mmCIF file of C-alpha atoms in Angstrom:
data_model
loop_
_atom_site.group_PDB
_atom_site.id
_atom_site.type_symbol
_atom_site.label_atom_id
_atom_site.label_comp_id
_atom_site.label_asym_id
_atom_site.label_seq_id
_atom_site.Cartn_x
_atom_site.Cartn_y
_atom_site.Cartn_z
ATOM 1 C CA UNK A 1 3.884 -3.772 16.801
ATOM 2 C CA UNK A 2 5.263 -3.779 13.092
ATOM 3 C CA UNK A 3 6.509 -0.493 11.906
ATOM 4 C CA UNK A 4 7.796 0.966 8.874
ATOM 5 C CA UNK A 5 10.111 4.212 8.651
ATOM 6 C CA UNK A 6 11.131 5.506 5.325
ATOM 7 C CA UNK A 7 13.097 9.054 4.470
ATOM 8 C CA UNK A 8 11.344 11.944 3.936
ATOM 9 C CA UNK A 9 10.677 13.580 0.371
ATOM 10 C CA UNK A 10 10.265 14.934 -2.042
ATOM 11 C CA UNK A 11 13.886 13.572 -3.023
ATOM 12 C CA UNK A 12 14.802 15.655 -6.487
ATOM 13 C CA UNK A 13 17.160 14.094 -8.875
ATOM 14 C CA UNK A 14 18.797 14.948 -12.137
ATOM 15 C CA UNK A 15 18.270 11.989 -15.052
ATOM 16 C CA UNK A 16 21.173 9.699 -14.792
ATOM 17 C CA UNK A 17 21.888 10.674 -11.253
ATOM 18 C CA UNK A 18 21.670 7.517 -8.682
ATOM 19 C CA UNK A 19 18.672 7.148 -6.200
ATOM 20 C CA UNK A 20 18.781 5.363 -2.645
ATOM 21 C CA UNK A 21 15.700 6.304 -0.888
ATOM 22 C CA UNK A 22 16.339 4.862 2.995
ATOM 23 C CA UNK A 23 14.125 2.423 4.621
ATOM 24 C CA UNK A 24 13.936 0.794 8.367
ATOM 25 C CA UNK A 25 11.648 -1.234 10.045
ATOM 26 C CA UNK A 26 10.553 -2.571 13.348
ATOM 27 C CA UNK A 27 8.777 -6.159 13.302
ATOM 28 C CA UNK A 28 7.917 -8.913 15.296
ATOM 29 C CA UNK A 29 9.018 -12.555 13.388
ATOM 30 C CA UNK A 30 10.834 -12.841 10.155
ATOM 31 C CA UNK A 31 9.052 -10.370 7.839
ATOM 32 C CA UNK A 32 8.550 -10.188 4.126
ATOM 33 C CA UNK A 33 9.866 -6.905 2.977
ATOM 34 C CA UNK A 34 8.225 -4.803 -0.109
ATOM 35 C CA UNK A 35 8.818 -1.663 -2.373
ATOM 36 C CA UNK A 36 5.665 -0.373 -3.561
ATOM 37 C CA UNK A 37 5.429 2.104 -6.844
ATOM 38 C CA UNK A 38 2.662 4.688 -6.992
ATOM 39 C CA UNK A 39 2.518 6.755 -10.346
ATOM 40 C CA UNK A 40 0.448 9.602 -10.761
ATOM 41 C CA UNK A 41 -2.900 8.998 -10.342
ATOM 42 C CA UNK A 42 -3.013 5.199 -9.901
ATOM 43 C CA UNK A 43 -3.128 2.509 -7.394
ATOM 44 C CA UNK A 44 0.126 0.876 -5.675
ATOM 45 C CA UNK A 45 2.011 -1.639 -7.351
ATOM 46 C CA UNK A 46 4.663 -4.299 -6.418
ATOM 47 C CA UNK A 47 8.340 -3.097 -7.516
ATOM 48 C CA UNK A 48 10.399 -5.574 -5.791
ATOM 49 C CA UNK A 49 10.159 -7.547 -2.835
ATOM 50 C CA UNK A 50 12.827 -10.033 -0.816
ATOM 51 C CA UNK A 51 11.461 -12.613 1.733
ATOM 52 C CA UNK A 52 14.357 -13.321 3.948
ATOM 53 C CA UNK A 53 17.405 -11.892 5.396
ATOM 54 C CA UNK A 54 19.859 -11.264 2.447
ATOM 55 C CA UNK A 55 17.921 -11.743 -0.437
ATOM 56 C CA UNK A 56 18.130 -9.060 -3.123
ATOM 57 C CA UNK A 57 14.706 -7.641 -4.836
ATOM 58 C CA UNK A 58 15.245 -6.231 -8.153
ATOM 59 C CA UNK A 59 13.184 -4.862 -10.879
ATOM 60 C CA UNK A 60 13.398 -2.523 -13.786
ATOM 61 C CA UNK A 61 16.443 -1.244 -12.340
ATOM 62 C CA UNK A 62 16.056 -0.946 -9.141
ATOM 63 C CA UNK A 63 17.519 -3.392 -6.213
ATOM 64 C CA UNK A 64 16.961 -3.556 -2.536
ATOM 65 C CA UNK A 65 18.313 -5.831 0.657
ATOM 66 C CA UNK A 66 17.202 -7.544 3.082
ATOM 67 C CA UNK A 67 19.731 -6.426 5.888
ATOM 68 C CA UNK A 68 18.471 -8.418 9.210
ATOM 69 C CA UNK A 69 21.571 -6.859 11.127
ATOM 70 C CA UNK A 70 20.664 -3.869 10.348
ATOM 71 C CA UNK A 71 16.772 -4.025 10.076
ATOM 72 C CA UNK A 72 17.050 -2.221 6.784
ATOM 73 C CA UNK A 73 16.235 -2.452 3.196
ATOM 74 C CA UNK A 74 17.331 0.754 1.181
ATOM 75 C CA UNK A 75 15.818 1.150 -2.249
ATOM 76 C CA UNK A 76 18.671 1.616 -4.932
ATOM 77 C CA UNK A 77 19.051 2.784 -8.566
ATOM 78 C CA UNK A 78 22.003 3.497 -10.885
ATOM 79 C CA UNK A 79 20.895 5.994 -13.025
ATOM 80 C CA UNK A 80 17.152 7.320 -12.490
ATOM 81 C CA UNK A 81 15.154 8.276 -15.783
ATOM 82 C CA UNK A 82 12.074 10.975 -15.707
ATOM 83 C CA UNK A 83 10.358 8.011 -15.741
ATOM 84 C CA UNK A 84 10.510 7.244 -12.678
ATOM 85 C CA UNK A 85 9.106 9.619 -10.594
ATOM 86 C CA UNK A 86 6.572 8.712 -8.269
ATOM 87 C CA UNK A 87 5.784 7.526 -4.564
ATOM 88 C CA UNK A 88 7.703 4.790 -3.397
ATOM 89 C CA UNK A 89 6.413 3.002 -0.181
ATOM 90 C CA UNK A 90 8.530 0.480 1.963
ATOM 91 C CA UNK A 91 6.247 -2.184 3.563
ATOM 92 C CA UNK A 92 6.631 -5.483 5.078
ATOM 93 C CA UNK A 93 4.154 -8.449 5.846
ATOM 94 C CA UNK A 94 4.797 -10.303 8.817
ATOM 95 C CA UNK A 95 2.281 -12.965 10.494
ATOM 96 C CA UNK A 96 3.642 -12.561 14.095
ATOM 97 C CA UNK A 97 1.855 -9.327 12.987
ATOM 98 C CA UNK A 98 -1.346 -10.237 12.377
ATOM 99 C CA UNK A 99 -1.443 -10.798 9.020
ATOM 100 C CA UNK A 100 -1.118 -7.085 7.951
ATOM 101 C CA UNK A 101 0.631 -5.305 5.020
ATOM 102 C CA UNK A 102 2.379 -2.181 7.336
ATOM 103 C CA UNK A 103 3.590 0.532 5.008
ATOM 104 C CA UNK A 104 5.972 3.554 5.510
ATOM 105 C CA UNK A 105 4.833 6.951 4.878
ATOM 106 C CA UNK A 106 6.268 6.936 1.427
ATOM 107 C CA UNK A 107 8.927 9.104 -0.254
ATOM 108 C CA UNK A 108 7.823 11.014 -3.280
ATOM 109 C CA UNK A 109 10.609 10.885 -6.564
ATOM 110 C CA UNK A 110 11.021 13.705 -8.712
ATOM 111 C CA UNK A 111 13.328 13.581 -11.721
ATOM 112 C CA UNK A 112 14.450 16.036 -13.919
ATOM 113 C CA UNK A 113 16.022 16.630 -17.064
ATOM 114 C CA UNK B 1 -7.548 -8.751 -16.695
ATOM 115 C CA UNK B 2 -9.415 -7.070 -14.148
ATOM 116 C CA UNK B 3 -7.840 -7.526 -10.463
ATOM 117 C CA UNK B 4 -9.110 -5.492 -8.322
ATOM 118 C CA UNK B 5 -11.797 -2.884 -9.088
ATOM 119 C CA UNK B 6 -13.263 -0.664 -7.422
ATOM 120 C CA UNK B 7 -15.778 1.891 -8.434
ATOM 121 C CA UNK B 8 -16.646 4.797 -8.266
ATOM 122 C CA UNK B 9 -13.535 7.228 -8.767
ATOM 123 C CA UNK B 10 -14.244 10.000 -7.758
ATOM 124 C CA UNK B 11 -16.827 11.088 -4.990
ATOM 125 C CA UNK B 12 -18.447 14.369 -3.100
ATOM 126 C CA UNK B 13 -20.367 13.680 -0.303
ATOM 127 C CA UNK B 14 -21.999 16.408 2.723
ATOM 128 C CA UNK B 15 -21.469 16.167 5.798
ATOM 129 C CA UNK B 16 -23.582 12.938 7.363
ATOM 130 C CA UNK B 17 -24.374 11.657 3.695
ATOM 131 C CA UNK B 18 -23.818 7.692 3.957
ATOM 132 C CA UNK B 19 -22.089 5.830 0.962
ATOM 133 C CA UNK B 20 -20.385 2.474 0.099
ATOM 134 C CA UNK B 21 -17.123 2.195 -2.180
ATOM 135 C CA UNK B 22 -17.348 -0.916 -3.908
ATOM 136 C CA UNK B 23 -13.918 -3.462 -3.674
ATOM 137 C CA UNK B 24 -14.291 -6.520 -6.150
ATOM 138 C CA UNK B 25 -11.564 -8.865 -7.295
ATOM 139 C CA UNK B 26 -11.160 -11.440 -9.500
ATOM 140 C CA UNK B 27 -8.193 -13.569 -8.240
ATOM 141 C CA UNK B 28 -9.769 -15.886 -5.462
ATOM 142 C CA UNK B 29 -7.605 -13.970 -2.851
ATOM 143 C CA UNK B 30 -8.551 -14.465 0.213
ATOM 144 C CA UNK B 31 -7.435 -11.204 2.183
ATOM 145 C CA UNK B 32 -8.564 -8.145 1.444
ATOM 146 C CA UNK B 33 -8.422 -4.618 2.774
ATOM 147 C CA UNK B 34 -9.194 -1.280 3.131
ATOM 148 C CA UNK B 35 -6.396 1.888 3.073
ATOM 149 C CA UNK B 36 -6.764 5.442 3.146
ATOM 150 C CA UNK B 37 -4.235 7.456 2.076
ATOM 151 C CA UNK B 38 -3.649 11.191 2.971
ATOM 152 C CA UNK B 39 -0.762 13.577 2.066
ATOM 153 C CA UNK B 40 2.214 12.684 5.375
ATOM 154 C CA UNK B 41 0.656 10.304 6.460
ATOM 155 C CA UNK B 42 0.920 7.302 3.785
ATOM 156 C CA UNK B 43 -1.340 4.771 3.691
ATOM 157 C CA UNK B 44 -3.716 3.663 6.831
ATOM 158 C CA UNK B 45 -5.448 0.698 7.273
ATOM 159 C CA UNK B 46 -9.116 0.779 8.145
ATOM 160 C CA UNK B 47 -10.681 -2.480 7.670
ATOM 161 C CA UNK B 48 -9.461 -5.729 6.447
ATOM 162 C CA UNK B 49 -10.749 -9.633 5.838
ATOM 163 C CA UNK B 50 -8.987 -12.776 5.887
ATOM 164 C CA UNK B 51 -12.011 -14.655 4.730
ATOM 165 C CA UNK B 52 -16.094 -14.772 3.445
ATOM 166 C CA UNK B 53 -17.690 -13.665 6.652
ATOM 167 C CA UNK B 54 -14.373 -12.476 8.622
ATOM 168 C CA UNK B 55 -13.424 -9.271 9.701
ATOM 169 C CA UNK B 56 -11.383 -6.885 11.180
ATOM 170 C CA UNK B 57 -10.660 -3.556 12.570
ATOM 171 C CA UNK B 58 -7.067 -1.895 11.332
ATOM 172 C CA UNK B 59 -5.561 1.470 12.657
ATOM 173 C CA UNK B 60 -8.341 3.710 12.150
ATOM 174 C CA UNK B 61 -11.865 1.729 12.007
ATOM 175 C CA UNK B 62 -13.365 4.548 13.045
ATOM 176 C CA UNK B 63 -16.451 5.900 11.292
ATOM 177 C CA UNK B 64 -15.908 3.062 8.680
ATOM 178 C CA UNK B 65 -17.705 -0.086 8.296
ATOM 179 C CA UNK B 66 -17.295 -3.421 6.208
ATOM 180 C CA UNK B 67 -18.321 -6.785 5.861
ATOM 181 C CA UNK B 68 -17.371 -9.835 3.399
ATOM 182 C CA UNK B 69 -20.432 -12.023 2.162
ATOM 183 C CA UNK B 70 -18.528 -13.319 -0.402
ATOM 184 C CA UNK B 71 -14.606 -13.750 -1.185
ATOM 185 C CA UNK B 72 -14.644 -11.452 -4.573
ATOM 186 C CA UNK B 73 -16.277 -8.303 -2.636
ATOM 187 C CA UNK B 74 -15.516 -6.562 0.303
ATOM 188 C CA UNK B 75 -17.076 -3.025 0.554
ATOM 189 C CA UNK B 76 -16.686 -0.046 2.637
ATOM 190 C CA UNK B 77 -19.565 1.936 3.947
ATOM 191 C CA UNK B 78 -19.374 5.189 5.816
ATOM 192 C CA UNK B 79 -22.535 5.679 7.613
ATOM 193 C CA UNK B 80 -22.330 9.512 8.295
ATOM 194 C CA UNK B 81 -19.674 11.215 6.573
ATOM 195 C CA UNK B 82 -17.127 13.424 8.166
ATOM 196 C CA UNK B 83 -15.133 16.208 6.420
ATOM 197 C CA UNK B 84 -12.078 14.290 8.430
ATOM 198 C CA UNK B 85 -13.026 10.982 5.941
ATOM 199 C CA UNK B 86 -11.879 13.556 2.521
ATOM 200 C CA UNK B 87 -8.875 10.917 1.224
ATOM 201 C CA UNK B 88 -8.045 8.653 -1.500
ATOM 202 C CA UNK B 89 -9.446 4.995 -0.781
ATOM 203 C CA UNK B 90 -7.436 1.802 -1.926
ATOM 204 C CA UNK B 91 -8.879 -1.812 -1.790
ATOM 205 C CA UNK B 92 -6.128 -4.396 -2.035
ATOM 206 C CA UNK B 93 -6.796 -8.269 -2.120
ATOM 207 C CA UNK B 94 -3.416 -10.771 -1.525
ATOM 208 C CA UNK B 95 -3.209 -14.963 -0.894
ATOM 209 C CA UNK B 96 -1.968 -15.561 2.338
ATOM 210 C CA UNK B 97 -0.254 -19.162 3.204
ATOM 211 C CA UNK B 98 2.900 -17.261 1.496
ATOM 212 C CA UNK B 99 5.140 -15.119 3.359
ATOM 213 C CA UNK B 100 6.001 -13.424 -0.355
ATOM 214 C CA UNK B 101 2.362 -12.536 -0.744
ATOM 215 C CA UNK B 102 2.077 -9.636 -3.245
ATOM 216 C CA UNK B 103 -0.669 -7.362 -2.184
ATOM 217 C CA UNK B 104 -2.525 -5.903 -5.457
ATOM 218 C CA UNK B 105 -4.593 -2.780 -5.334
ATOM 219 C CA UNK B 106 -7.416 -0.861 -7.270
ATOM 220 C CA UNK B 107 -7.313 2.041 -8.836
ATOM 221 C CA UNK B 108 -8.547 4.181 -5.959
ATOM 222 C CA UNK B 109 -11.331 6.073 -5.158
ATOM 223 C CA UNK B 110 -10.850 10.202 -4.142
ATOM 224 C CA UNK B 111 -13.520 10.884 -1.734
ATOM 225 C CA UNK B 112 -14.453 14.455 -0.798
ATOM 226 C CA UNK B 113 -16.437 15.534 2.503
ATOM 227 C CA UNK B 114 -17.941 19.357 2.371
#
């Protein structure tokens, strides 16, 4: 089945300092590949997303890539802000998976001045 | 705007109270779902639909039940509550026919069991 492995947190950054939080996955077909945002006390939402092998998600900063060869897609940032600390979840969709959203355990952010 | 909503926030239940947590959404999505998230574990998928009058069982369907009479709701009812059910619940509604289908979820509802 479809699986999802992320990095464990919390991952603890200075401001300015660059983030990659690591994520692998396991799936059957060609998968859609996700990076979820959860703030503090909300619901998930979509950060960036890439839907085929070497396309590049970005948003507000951040970037990802869809690396087939190397079943991977690694969140990125340049310079992390306060801001930004939250939950990040990898997940992929894939329909040789039964139609299923399968996320990672997610890796918690924590910035600090 | 609305999305999805789901209601209520915040819940306390005993042990073998039954409730339902209300999923609605706005968008015409067809596929909806059911998550439970608890701390190392991320989220877990418990239910989900692909349709009015479809579903399905995810990775832990256990204790849990659903059903989809219409494409805008999808609830979740726990028929005997277990102090193993204390989590946060997320309902999440996407299209499918895309393989980029953005999954959008409620706010989330923070169930505890005593």
């Amino acid at each position: 089945g479809n699986s999802v492995t992320q990095m464990e947190g919390p991952v603890t950054l200075s401001e300015e300092a660059f983030l990659t939080i690591n994520c692998t996955y396991t799936a059957t077909g060609y998968p859609s590949l996700f990076w979820y945002v959860q703030y503090p006390g909300e619901g998930l939402q979509l950060l960036l997303k890439a839907t085929k092998a070497d396309d590049k998600g970005s948003n507000k900063g951040f970037e990802a890539t869809y690396r087939k060869e190397t079943t991977s897609f690694h969140l990125e940032k340049g310079s992390v802000q306060v801001s930004d600390s939250a939950v990040y979840f990898c997940a992929l969709f894939s329909r040789g998976g039964g139609n299923k959203l399968t996320f990672g355990t997610g890796t918690q952010l924590k910035v600090e001045l | 705007n609305a999305g999805v909503t789901q209601t209520p926030k915040f819940q306390v239940l005993k042990t073998g109270q039954s409730m339902t947590l209300q999923c609605a959404q706005d968008m015409n999505h067809e596929y909806m779902s059911w998550y439970r998230q608890d701390p190392g574990m991320g989220l877990r998928l418990i239910h989900y639909s692909v349709g009015a009058g479809i579903t399905d069982q995810g990775e832990v369907p256990n204790g849990y039940n659903v059903s989809r009479s219409t494409t805008e709701d999808f609830p979740l009812r726990l028929l005997s509550a277990a102090p193993s059910q204390t989590s946060v619940y997320f309902c999440a509604s996407s299209n499918l026919g895309q393989t980029n289908t953005e999954a959008f979820f409620g706010q989330g509802t923070r169930l505890t069991v005593v």
